[in-house]
Amino acid sequence: MEVESAVKPRVLIVDDSWSMRQTLRLLLSPDFECALAEDGATALEEARRQPPDIIVSDVSMEGMDGYELCRRVRAEPPLRKVPFIFISGYSPRPGLPESTDVYLIKPVQPAVLIARLNELLQPSLAVAQGKS
């Protein structure tokens, strides 16, 4: 009999496409607690309200794009170390924020996304488990 000893890591999924948000939620929900935001401003409010363990964000969004969201998240001391994954249909533009951890180009293979999420979460999970 196996007992789940840890809480699922919390991922904030940010995309202006409803279908993309739902696809990512369905893909990730077995292993992650998923929060959804349809734009950068909503994502920033959600991250402040309930800090995620990692953020998966589209780049091209109306208003605050993914790059600006990353800059604003990293400017907030409690959120500064939250890992960031961009998923975009376009190659990264010059001047990509140096604090971005991963940039994936659509279509992304589900196994690749999950592997990258787990890689980025390893240091923080090890710290959390060691201090609990």
Short mmCIF file of N, CA, C and O in Angstrom, two decimals:
data_model
loop_
_atom_site.label_atom_id
_atom_site.label_comp_id
_atom_site.label_asym_id
_atom_site.label_seq_id
_atom_site.Cartn_x
_atom_site.Cartn_y
_atom_site.Cartn_z
N MET A 1 0.84 -1.18 0.00
CA MET A 1 0.00 0.00 0.00
C MET A 1 0.89 1.24 0.00
O MET A 1 1.66 1.46 0.91
N GLU A 2 0.76 2.04 -1.04
CA GLU A 2 1.59 3.23 -1.18
C GLU A 2 0.80 4.47 -0.79
O GLU A 2 -0.32 4.66 -1.21
N VAL A 3 1.42 5.29 0.04
CA VAL A 3 0.79 6.53 0.48
C VAL A 3 1.50 7.69 -0.18
O VAL A 3 2.73 7.76 -0.18
N GLU A 4 0.75 8.62 -0.75
CA GLU A 4 1.35 9.80 -1.37
C GLU A 4 1.87 10.70 -0.26
O GLU A 4 1.13 11.16 0.58
N SER A 5 3.21 10.92 -0.25
CA SER A 5 3.82 11.66 0.84
C SER A 5 4.01 13.15 0.53
O SER A 5 4.27 13.93 1.42
N ALA A 6 3.93 13.52 -0.73
CA ALA A 6 4.19 14.91 -1.08
C ALA A 6 3.01 15.51 -1.85
O ALA A 6 2.27 14.81 -2.52
N VAL A 7 2.88 16.80 -1.73
CA VAL A 7 1.88 17.53 -2.47
C VAL A 7 2.40 17.69 -3.91
O VAL A 7 3.59 17.85 -4.13
N LYS A 8 1.50 17.67 -4.87
CA LYS A 8 1.90 17.88 -6.27
C LYS A 8 2.47 19.28 -6.43
O LYS A 8 1.95 20.23 -5.86
N PRO A 9 3.52 19.42 -7.25
CA PRO A 9 4.03 20.76 -7.55
C PRO A 9 2.95 21.58 -8.26
O PRO A 9 2.17 21.04 -9.04
N ARG A 10 2.93 22.87 -7.98
CA ARG A 10 1.92 23.77 -8.57
C ARG A 10 2.50 24.44 -9.81
O ARG A 10 3.52 25.12 -9.75
N VAL A 11 1.83 24.26 -10.95
CA VAL A 11 2.24 24.88 -12.21
C VAL A 11 1.18 25.90 -12.62
O VAL A 11 -0.01 25.63 -12.54
N LEU A 12 1.64 27.09 -12.99
CA LEU A 12 0.77 28.14 -13.50
C LEU A 12 0.90 28.13 -15.02
O LEU A 12 1.99 28.35 -15.56
N ILE A 13 -0.20 27.81 -15.71
CA ILE A 13 -0.24 27.73 -17.17
C ILE A 13 -0.83 29.05 -17.70
O ILE A 13 -1.95 29.40 -17.34
N VAL A 14 -0.05 29.74 -18.54
CA VAL A 14 -0.47 31.04 -19.05
C VAL A 14 -0.50 30.99 -20.57
O VAL A 14 0.53 30.79 -21.21
N ASP A 15 -1.69 31.13 -21.14
CA ASP A 15 -1.83 31.12 -22.59
C ASP A 15 -3.15 31.80 -22.95
O ASP A 15 -4.15 31.58 -22.27
N ASP A 16 -3.14 32.61 -24.01
CA ASP A 16 -4.37 33.29 -24.40
C ASP A 16 -5.31 32.39 -25.19
O ASP A 16 -6.44 32.75 -25.47
N SER A 17 -4.87 31.18 -25.51
CA SER A 17 -5.70 30.21 -26.20
C SER A 17 -6.36 29.28 -25.18
O SER A 17 -5.67 28.55 -24.46
N TRP A 18 -7.69 29.30 -25.15
CA TRP A 18 -8.43 28.42 -24.23
C TRP A 18 -8.07 26.96 -24.47
O TRP A 18 -7.81 26.21 -23.53
N SER A 19 -8.01 26.55 -25.74
CA SER A 19 -7.74 25.15 -26.04
C SER A 19 -6.32 24.75 -25.61
O SER A 19 -6.11 23.63 -25.12
N MET A 20 -5.36 25.64 -25.74
CA MET A 20 -4.00 25.33 -25.31
C MET A 20 -3.94 25.20 -23.79
O MET A 20 -3.30 24.29 -23.26
N ARG A 21 -4.61 26.11 -23.07
CA ARG A 21 -4.64 26.01 -21.60
C ARG A 21 -5.24 24.68 -21.17
O ARG A 21 -4.71 24.00 -20.29
N GLN A 22 -6.35 24.30 -21.80
CA GLN A 22 -7.03 23.06 -21.41
C GLN A 22 -6.19 21.83 -21.78
O GLN A 22 -6.12 20.87 -21.01
N THR A 23 -5.54 21.87 -22.93
CA THR A 23 -4.67 20.76 -23.35
C THR A 23 -3.53 20.57 -22.35
O THR A 23 -3.24 19.45 -21.91
N LEU A 24 -2.89 21.68 -21.99
CA LEU A 24 -1.79 21.59 -21.02
C LEU A 24 -2.30 21.13 -19.65
O LEU A 24 -1.65 20.31 -18.99
N ARG A 25 -3.46 21.63 -19.24
CA ARG A 25 -4.02 21.20 -17.95
C ARG A 25 -4.28 19.70 -17.95
O ARG A 25 -3.92 18.99 -17.00
N LEU A 26 -4.90 19.19 -19.01
CA LEU A 26 -5.18 17.75 -19.10
C LEU A 26 -3.89 16.93 -19.10
O LEU A 26 -3.82 15.88 -18.47
N LEU A 27 -2.89 17.41 -19.80
CA LEU A 27 -1.62 16.71 -19.88
C LEU A 27 -0.90 16.68 -18.53
O LEU A 27 -0.35 15.66 -18.12
N LEU A 28 -0.92 17.82 -17.83
CA LEU A 28 -0.11 17.96 -16.62
C LEU A 28 -0.83 17.59 -15.32
O LEU A 28 -0.18 17.30 -14.32
N SER A 29 -2.15 17.60 -15.32
CA SER A 29 -2.88 17.42 -14.06
C SER A 29 -2.63 16.10 -13.33
O SER A 29 -2.76 16.05 -12.11
N PRO A 30 -2.25 15.00 -14.01
CA PRO A 30 -1.94 13.80 -13.22
C PRO A 30 -0.75 13.99 -12.27
O PRO A 30 -0.70 13.38 -11.21
N ASP A 31 0.21 14.84 -12.65
CA ASP A 31 1.42 15.00 -11.86
C ASP A 31 1.58 16.37 -11.21
O ASP A 31 2.46 16.56 -10.38
N PHE A 32 0.75 17.33 -11.61
CA PHE A 32 0.89 18.70 -11.13
C PHE A 32 -0.46 19.28 -10.75
O PHE A 32 -1.48 18.96 -11.35
N GLU A 33 -0.46 20.17 -9.76
CA GLU A 33 -1.64 20.99 -9.46
C GLU A 33 -1.58 22.14 -10.45
O GLU A 33 -0.58 22.86 -10.52
N CYS A 34 -2.62 22.31 -11.26
CA CYS A 34 -2.60 23.30 -12.33
C CYS A 34 -3.48 24.50 -12.03
O CYS A 34 -4.64 24.35 -11.65
N ALA A 35 -2.91 25.68 -12.21
CA ALA A 35 -3.67 26.93 -12.17
C ALA A 35 -3.59 27.51 -13.58
O ALA A 35 -2.58 27.35 -14.26
N LEU A 36 -4.66 28.18 -14.03
CA LEU A 36 -4.71 28.68 -15.39
C LEU A 36 -4.90 30.20 -15.41
O LEU A 36 -5.61 30.75 -14.56
N ALA A 37 -4.26 30.84 -16.40
CA ALA A 37 -4.44 32.28 -16.60
C ALA A 37 -4.45 32.54 -18.10
O ALA A 37 -3.66 31.96 -18.84
N GLU A 38 -5.37 33.43 -18.55
CA GLU A 38 -5.50 33.68 -19.98
C GLU A 38 -4.64 34.83 -20.49
O GLU A 38 -4.59 35.07 -21.68
N ASP A 39 -3.94 35.53 -19.59
CA ASP A 39 -3.05 36.60 -20.03
C ASP A 39 -2.03 36.88 -18.93
O ASP A 39 -2.12 36.37 -17.82
N GLY A 40 -1.05 37.73 -19.30
CA GLY A 40 0.04 38.02 -18.37
C GLY A 40 -0.40 38.71 -17.10
O GLY A 40 0.07 38.38 -16.01
N ALA A 41 -1.33 39.67 -17.21
CA ALA A 41 -1.78 40.40 -16.02
C ALA A 41 -2.48 39.47 -15.03
O ALA A 41 -2.23 39.52 -13.83
N THR A 42 -3.34 38.61 -15.55
CA THR A 42 -4.04 37.64 -14.68
C THR A 42 -3.04 36.67 -14.06
O THR A 42 -3.15 36.31 -12.89
N ALA A 43 -2.05 36.26 -14.84
CA ALA A 43 -1.02 35.33 -14.34
C ALA A 43 -0.23 35.96 -13.20
O ALA A 43 0.04 35.31 -12.19
N LEU A 44 0.13 37.23 -13.34
CA LEU A 44 0.89 37.92 -12.30
C LEU A 44 0.07 38.01 -11.02
O LEU A 44 0.58 37.74 -9.93
N GLU A 45 -1.22 38.34 -11.14
CA GLU A 45 -2.10 38.39 -9.96
C GLU A 45 -2.18 37.01 -9.30
O GLU A 45 -2.10 36.90 -8.07
N GLU A 46 -2.35 35.97 -10.11
CA GLU A 46 -2.46 34.59 -9.58
C GLU A 46 -1.15 34.17 -8.90
O GLU A 46 -1.17 33.56 -7.83
N ALA A 47 -0.01 34.51 -9.50
CA ALA A 47 1.28 34.16 -8.91
C ALA A 47 1.49 34.86 -7.57
O ALA A 47 2.03 34.28 -6.63
N ARG A 48 1.05 36.10 -7.48
CA ARG A 48 1.15 36.84 -6.21
C ARG A 48 0.24 36.22 -5.15
O ARG A 48 0.59 36.13 -3.99
N ARG A 49 -0.97 35.85 -5.58
CA ARG A 49 -1.97 35.31 -4.65
C ARG A 49 -1.58 33.92 -4.14
O ARG A 49 -1.69 33.63 -2.97
N GLN A 50 -1.11 33.08 -5.05
CA GLN A 50 -0.73 31.72 -4.69
C GLN A 50 0.50 31.34 -5.51
O GLN A 50 0.38 30.85 -6.64
N PRO A 51 1.70 31.58 -4.98
CA PRO A 51 2.92 31.37 -5.76
C PRO A 51 3.04 29.94 -6.31
O PRO A 51 2.87 28.98 -5.58
N PRO A 52 3.33 29.85 -7.62
CA PRO A 52 3.50 28.54 -8.23
C PRO A 52 4.91 28.01 -8.01
O PRO A 52 5.82 28.77 -7.66
N ASP A 53 5.09 26.72 -8.23
CA ASP A 53 6.42 26.13 -8.20
C ASP A 53 7.13 26.35 -9.53
O ASP A 53 8.36 26.35 -9.60
N ILE A 54 6.32 26.52 -10.60
CA ILE A 54 6.86 26.73 -11.94
C ILE A 54 5.79 27.40 -12.80
O ILE A 54 4.60 27.23 -12.54
N ILE A 55 6.22 28.16 -13.81
CA ILE A 55 5.29 28.83 -14.73
C ILE A 55 5.57 28.34 -16.15
O ILE A 55 6.72 28.31 -16.58
N VAL A 56 4.50 27.95 -16.85
CA VAL A 56 4.57 27.58 -18.26
C VAL A 56 3.77 28.65 -19.00
O VAL A 56 2.57 28.81 -18.75
N SER A 57 4.43 29.41 -19.87
CA SER A 57 3.77 30.56 -20.49
C SER A 57 3.97 30.62 -21.99
O SER A 57 5.06 30.34 -22.51
N ASP A 58 2.92 31.05 -22.68
CA ASP A 58 3.00 31.42 -24.08
C ASP A 58 3.82 32.71 -24.14
O ASP A 58 3.95 33.42 -23.14
N VAL A 59 4.37 33.03 -25.29
CA VAL A 59 5.12 34.27 -25.45
C VAL A 59 4.22 35.36 -26.01
O VAL A 59 4.12 36.45 -25.45
N SER A 60 3.53 35.07 -27.11
CA SER A 60 2.73 36.07 -27.82
C SER A 60 1.32 36.14 -27.24
O SER A 60 0.49 35.27 -27.51
N MET A 61 1.10 37.17 -26.42
CA MET A 61 -0.22 37.40 -25.84
C MET A 61 -0.49 38.89 -25.91
O MET A 61 0.43 39.70 -25.83
N GLU A 62 -1.77 39.27 -26.03
CA GLU A 62 -2.15 40.68 -26.03
C GLU A 62 -1.81 41.29 -24.67
O GLU A 62 -1.84 40.60 -23.65
N GLY A 63 -1.55 42.57 -24.66
CA GLY A 63 -1.23 43.24 -23.39
C GLY A 63 0.16 42.84 -22.94
O GLY A 63 1.14 43.03 -23.65
N MET A 64 0.25 42.25 -21.76
CA MET A 64 1.53 41.81 -21.22
C MET A 64 1.92 40.48 -21.86
O MET A 64 1.27 39.47 -21.62
N ASP A 65 2.98 40.48 -22.67
CA ASP A 65 3.41 39.23 -23.29
C ASP A 65 4.22 38.38 -22.29
O ASP A 65 4.45 38.78 -21.15
N GLY A 66 4.62 37.21 -22.73
CA GLY A 66 5.36 36.30 -21.85
C GLY A 66 6.67 36.86 -21.36
O GLY A 66 7.08 36.64 -20.22
N TYR A 67 7.37 37.62 -22.22
CA TYR A 67 8.64 38.23 -21.81
C TYR A 67 8.44 39.21 -20.66
O TYR A 67 9.18 39.21 -19.68
N GLU A 68 7.42 40.06 -20.80
CA GLU A 68 7.13 41.05 -19.75
C GLU A 68 6.67 40.35 -18.47
O GLU A 68 7.04 40.75 -17.37
N LEU A 69 5.87 39.31 -18.62
CA LEU A 69 5.44 38.54 -17.45
C LEU A 69 6.66 37.98 -16.71
O LEU A 69 6.76 38.11 -15.48
N CYS A 70 7.59 37.43 -17.44
CA CYS A 70 8.81 36.89 -16.83
C CYS A 70 9.57 37.99 -16.09
O CYS A 70 10.00 37.81 -14.95
N ARG A 71 9.73 39.15 -16.72
CA ARG A 71 10.45 40.26 -16.08
C ARG A 71 9.74 40.68 -14.78
O ARG A 71 10.39 40.92 -13.76
N ARG A 72 8.41 40.79 -14.84
CA ARG A 72 7.67 41.23 -13.65
C ARG A 72 7.68 40.19 -12.54
O ARG A 72 7.79 40.54 -11.36
N VAL A 73 7.57 38.93 -12.91
CA VAL A 73 7.65 37.86 -11.89
C VAL A 73 9.01 37.89 -11.22
O VAL A 73 9.12 37.85 -10.00
N ARG A 74 10.07 38.03 -12.01
CA ARG A 74 11.42 38.01 -11.46
C ARG A 74 11.74 39.28 -10.66
O ARG A 74 12.68 39.30 -9.88
N ALA A 75 10.93 40.32 -10.81
CA ALA A 75 11.14 41.55 -10.04
C ALA A 75 10.51 41.46 -8.64
O ALA A 75 10.76 42.32 -7.81
N GLU A 76 9.73 40.42 -8.39
CA GLU A 76 9.05 40.25 -7.10
C GLU A 76 9.86 39.29 -6.24
O GLU A 76 9.99 38.11 -6.59
N PRO A 77 10.40 39.76 -5.10
CA PRO A 77 11.25 38.89 -4.28
C PRO A 77 10.68 37.50 -3.97
O PRO A 77 11.40 36.51 -4.12
N PRO A 78 9.40 37.35 -3.61
CA PRO A 78 8.92 36.00 -3.31
C PRO A 78 8.82 35.09 -4.54
O PRO A 78 8.76 33.88 -4.41
N LEU A 79 8.83 35.68 -5.74
CA LEU A 79 8.67 34.90 -6.97
C LEU A 79 9.96 34.79 -7.78
O LEU A 79 10.01 34.10 -8.79
N ARG A 80 10.99 35.47 -7.35
CA ARG A 80 12.22 35.61 -8.13
C ARG A 80 12.80 34.29 -8.63
O ARG A 80 13.34 34.22 -9.72
N LYS A 81 12.69 33.23 -7.85
CA LYS A 81 13.33 31.97 -8.22
C LYS A 81 12.38 30.96 -8.87
O LYS A 81 12.75 29.81 -9.08
N VAL A 82 11.16 31.39 -9.19
CA VAL A 82 10.20 30.48 -9.83
C VAL A 82 10.71 30.16 -11.24
O VAL A 82 10.90 31.06 -12.04
N PRO A 83 10.93 28.86 -11.55
CA PRO A 83 11.38 28.50 -12.91
C PRO A 83 10.31 28.86 -13.94
O PRO A 83 9.11 28.82 -13.66
N PHE A 84 10.76 29.16 -15.15
CA PHE A 84 9.90 29.62 -16.23
C PHE A 84 10.14 28.77 -17.47
O PHE A 84 11.28 28.56 -17.86
N ILE A 85 9.07 28.31 -18.10
CA ILE A 85 9.15 27.64 -19.39
C ILE A 85 8.28 28.42 -20.37
O ILE A 85 7.09 28.62 -20.11
N PHE A 86 8.89 28.87 -21.47
CA PHE A 86 8.12 29.49 -22.55
C PHE A 86 7.78 28.40 -23.56
O PHE A 86 8.63 27.58 -23.90
N ILE A 87 6.54 28.43 -24.05
CA ILE A 87 6.15 27.59 -25.18
C ILE A 87 5.62 28.54 -26.24
O ILE A 87 4.72 29.33 -25.97
N SER A 88 6.21 28.48 -27.43
CA SER A 88 5.83 29.44 -28.47
C SER A 88 5.87 28.79 -29.85
O SER A 88 6.60 27.82 -30.06
N GLY A 89 5.12 29.36 -30.75
CA GLY A 89 5.18 28.93 -32.14
C GLY A 89 6.33 29.59 -32.89
O GLY A 89 6.56 29.29 -34.05
N TYR A 90 7.05 30.47 -32.22
CA TYR A 90 8.13 31.24 -32.85
C TYR A 90 9.45 31.01 -32.13
O TYR A 90 9.47 30.72 -30.93
N SER A 91 10.56 31.20 -32.86
CA SER A 91 11.88 31.13 -32.24
C SER A 91 12.03 32.28 -31.25
O SER A 91 11.39 33.32 -31.40
N PRO A 92 12.90 32.11 -30.26
CA PRO A 92 13.10 33.21 -29.30
C PRO A 92 13.63 34.45 -29.99
O PRO A 92 14.45 34.36 -30.90
N ARG A 93 13.13 35.61 -29.56
CA ARG A 93 13.64 36.86 -30.14
C ARG A 93 14.93 37.25 -29.42
O ARG A 93 15.16 36.85 -28.28
N PRO A 94 15.78 38.03 -30.09
CA PRO A 94 16.99 38.50 -29.42
C PRO A 94 16.61 39.26 -28.15
O PRO A 94 15.59 39.93 -28.10
N GLY A 95 17.44 39.14 -27.14
CA GLY A 95 17.16 39.83 -25.89
C GLY A 95 16.25 39.05 -24.98
O GLY A 95 15.65 39.61 -24.07
N LEU A 96 16.13 37.74 -25.21
CA LEU A 96 15.33 36.88 -24.34
C LEU A 96 15.80 37.08 -22.90
O LEU A 96 17.00 37.12 -22.64
N PRO A 97 14.87 37.27 -21.97
CA PRO A 97 15.31 37.47 -20.58
C PRO A 97 16.25 36.34 -20.14
O PRO A 97 15.95 35.17 -20.34
N GLU A 98 17.37 36.74 -19.60
CA GLU A 98 18.37 35.74 -19.20
C GLU A 98 17.87 34.84 -18.08
O GLU A 98 18.38 33.77 -17.86
N SER A 99 16.82 35.27 -17.41
CA SER A 99 16.30 34.48 -16.31
C SER A 99 15.32 33.39 -16.77
O SER A 99 14.83 32.63 -15.98
N THR A 100 15.07 33.32 -18.08
CA THR A 100 14.19 32.27 -18.58
C THR A 100 14.94 30.95 -18.54
O THR A 100 16.07 30.86 -18.97
N ASP A 101 14.29 29.95 -18.02
CA ASP A 101 14.95 28.67 -17.86
C ASP A 101 14.89 27.79 -19.11
O ASP A 101 15.86 27.15 -19.46
N VAL A 102 13.73 27.76 -19.79
CA VAL A 102 13.56 26.89 -20.95
C VAL A 102 12.67 27.59 -21.98
O VAL A 102 11.71 28.27 -21.61
N TYR A 103 12.99 27.39 -23.25
CA TYR A 103 12.17 27.93 -24.34
C TYR A 103 11.90 26.77 -25.29
O TYR A 103 12.83 26.22 -25.88
N LEU A 104 10.63 26.36 -25.43
CA LEU A 104 10.26 25.26 -26.30
C LEU A 104 9.41 25.80 -27.45
O LEU A 104 8.58 26.69 -27.25
N ILE A 105 9.62 25.26 -28.64
CA ILE A 105 8.87 25.69 -29.82
C ILE A 105 7.79 24.66 -30.14
O ILE A 105 8.05 23.46 -30.16
N LYS A 106 6.54 25.18 -30.36
CA LYS A 106 5.40 24.31 -30.69
C LYS A 106 5.62 23.69 -32.06
O LYS A 106 6.21 24.32 -32.93
N PRO A 107 5.14 22.48 -32.30
CA PRO A 107 4.46 21.62 -31.33
C PRO A 107 5.48 20.95 -30.40
O PRO A 107 6.53 20.51 -30.84
N VAL A 108 5.14 20.91 -29.12
CA VAL A 108 6.02 20.33 -28.12
C VAL A 108 5.53 18.91 -27.82
O VAL A 108 4.34 18.70 -27.59
N GLN A 109 6.45 17.98 -27.82
CA GLN A 109 6.10 16.61 -27.46
C GLN A 109 5.78 16.58 -25.96
O GLN A 109 6.56 17.11 -25.15
N PRO A 110 4.67 15.98 -25.56
CA PRO A 110 4.32 15.94 -24.13
C PRO A 110 5.44 15.41 -23.24
O PRO A 110 5.70 15.98 -22.18
N ALA A 111 6.11 14.36 -23.66
CA ALA A 111 7.18 13.79 -22.84
C ALA A 111 8.32 14.78 -22.63
O ALA A 111 8.93 14.82 -21.56
N VAL A 112 8.60 15.60 -23.64
CA VAL A 112 9.67 16.60 -23.53
C VAL A 112 9.27 17.67 -22.51
O VAL A 112 10.06 18.04 -21.64
N LEU A 113 8.03 18.15 -22.60
CA LEU A 113 7.56 19.17 -21.65
C LEU A 113 7.60 18.63 -20.22
O LEU A 113 8.12 19.30 -19.32
N ILE A 114 7.10 17.45 -20.00
CA ILE A 114 7.08 16.87 -18.65
C ILE A 114 8.50 16.66 -18.14
O ILE A 114 8.80 16.95 -16.98
N ALA A 115 9.39 16.19 -19.00
CA ALA A 115 10.79 16.00 -18.59
C ALA A 115 11.43 17.32 -18.20
O ALA A 115 12.12 17.42 -17.17
N ARG A 116 11.19 18.38 -18.97
CA ARG A 116 11.77 19.69 -18.65
C ARG A 116 11.19 20.25 -17.36
O ARG A 116 11.91 20.84 -16.54
N LEU A 117 9.88 20.08 -17.15
CA LEU A 117 9.27 20.52 -15.89
C LEU A 117 9.94 19.82 -14.71
O LEU A 117 10.32 20.46 -13.73
N ASN A 118 10.08 18.52 -14.82
CA ASN A 118 10.69 17.76 -13.72
C ASN A 118 12.15 18.15 -13.50
O ASN A 118 12.59 18.25 -12.36
N GLU A 119 12.89 18.40 -14.57
CA GLU A 119 14.29 18.85 -14.44
C GLU A 119 14.37 20.17 -13.67
O GLU A 119 15.19 20.33 -12.77
N LEU A 120 13.53 21.12 -14.06
CA LEU A 120 13.57 22.44 -13.41
C LEU A 120 13.10 22.39 -11.97
O LEU A 120 13.52 23.19 -11.15
N LEU A 121 12.21 21.45 -11.66
CA LEU A 121 11.68 21.36 -10.30
C LEU A 121 12.58 20.58 -9.35
O LEU A 121 12.44 20.70 -8.15
N GLN A 122 13.49 19.79 -9.87
CA GLN A 122 14.32 18.94 -9.01
C GLN A 122 15.01 19.70 -7.87
O GLN A 122 14.91 19.30 -6.74
N PRO A 123 15.72 20.81 -8.13
CA PRO A 123 16.39 21.50 -7.02
C PRO A 123 15.43 21.98 -5.95
O PRO A 123 15.67 21.80 -4.77
N SER A 124 14.29 22.55 -6.36
CA SER A 124 13.36 23.08 -5.37
C SER A 124 12.65 21.95 -4.61
O SER A 124 12.36 22.08 -3.44
N LEU A 125 12.39 20.85 -5.29
CA LEU A 125 11.73 19.72 -4.60
C LEU A 125 12.68 19.09 -3.58
O LEU A 125 12.28 18.71 -2.50
N ALA A 126 13.96 18.99 -3.95
CA ALA A 126 14.92 18.41 -3.02
C ALA A 126 15.05 19.26 -1.76
O ALA A 126 15.10 18.75 -0.65
N VAL A 127 15.06 20.58 -1.93
CA VAL A 127 15.13 21.50 -0.79
C VAL A 127 13.87 21.36 0.05
O VAL A 127 13.92 21.25 1.28
N ALA A 128 12.70 21.35 -0.59
CA ALA A 128 11.43 21.25 0.14
C ALA A 128 11.33 19.95 0.93
O ALA A 128 10.90 19.93 2.07
N GLN A 129 11.76 18.85 0.33
CA GLN A 129 11.67 17.56 1.00
C GLN A 129 12.70 17.46 2.13
O GLN A 129 12.42 16.87 3.16
N GLY A 130 13.85 18.10 1.93
CA GLY A 130 14.87 18.05 2.97
C GLY A 130 14.55 18.88 4.18
O GLY A 130 15.07 18.66 5.27
N LYS A 131 13.67 19.88 4.04
CA LYS A 131 13.35 20.79 5.14
C LYS A 131 11.98 20.54 5.74
O LYS A 131 11.56 21.26 6.60
N SER A 132 11.28 19.50 5.25
CA SER A 132 9.95 19.28 5.80
C SER A 132 9.95 18.29 6.93
O SER A 132 10.88 17.68 7.28
#
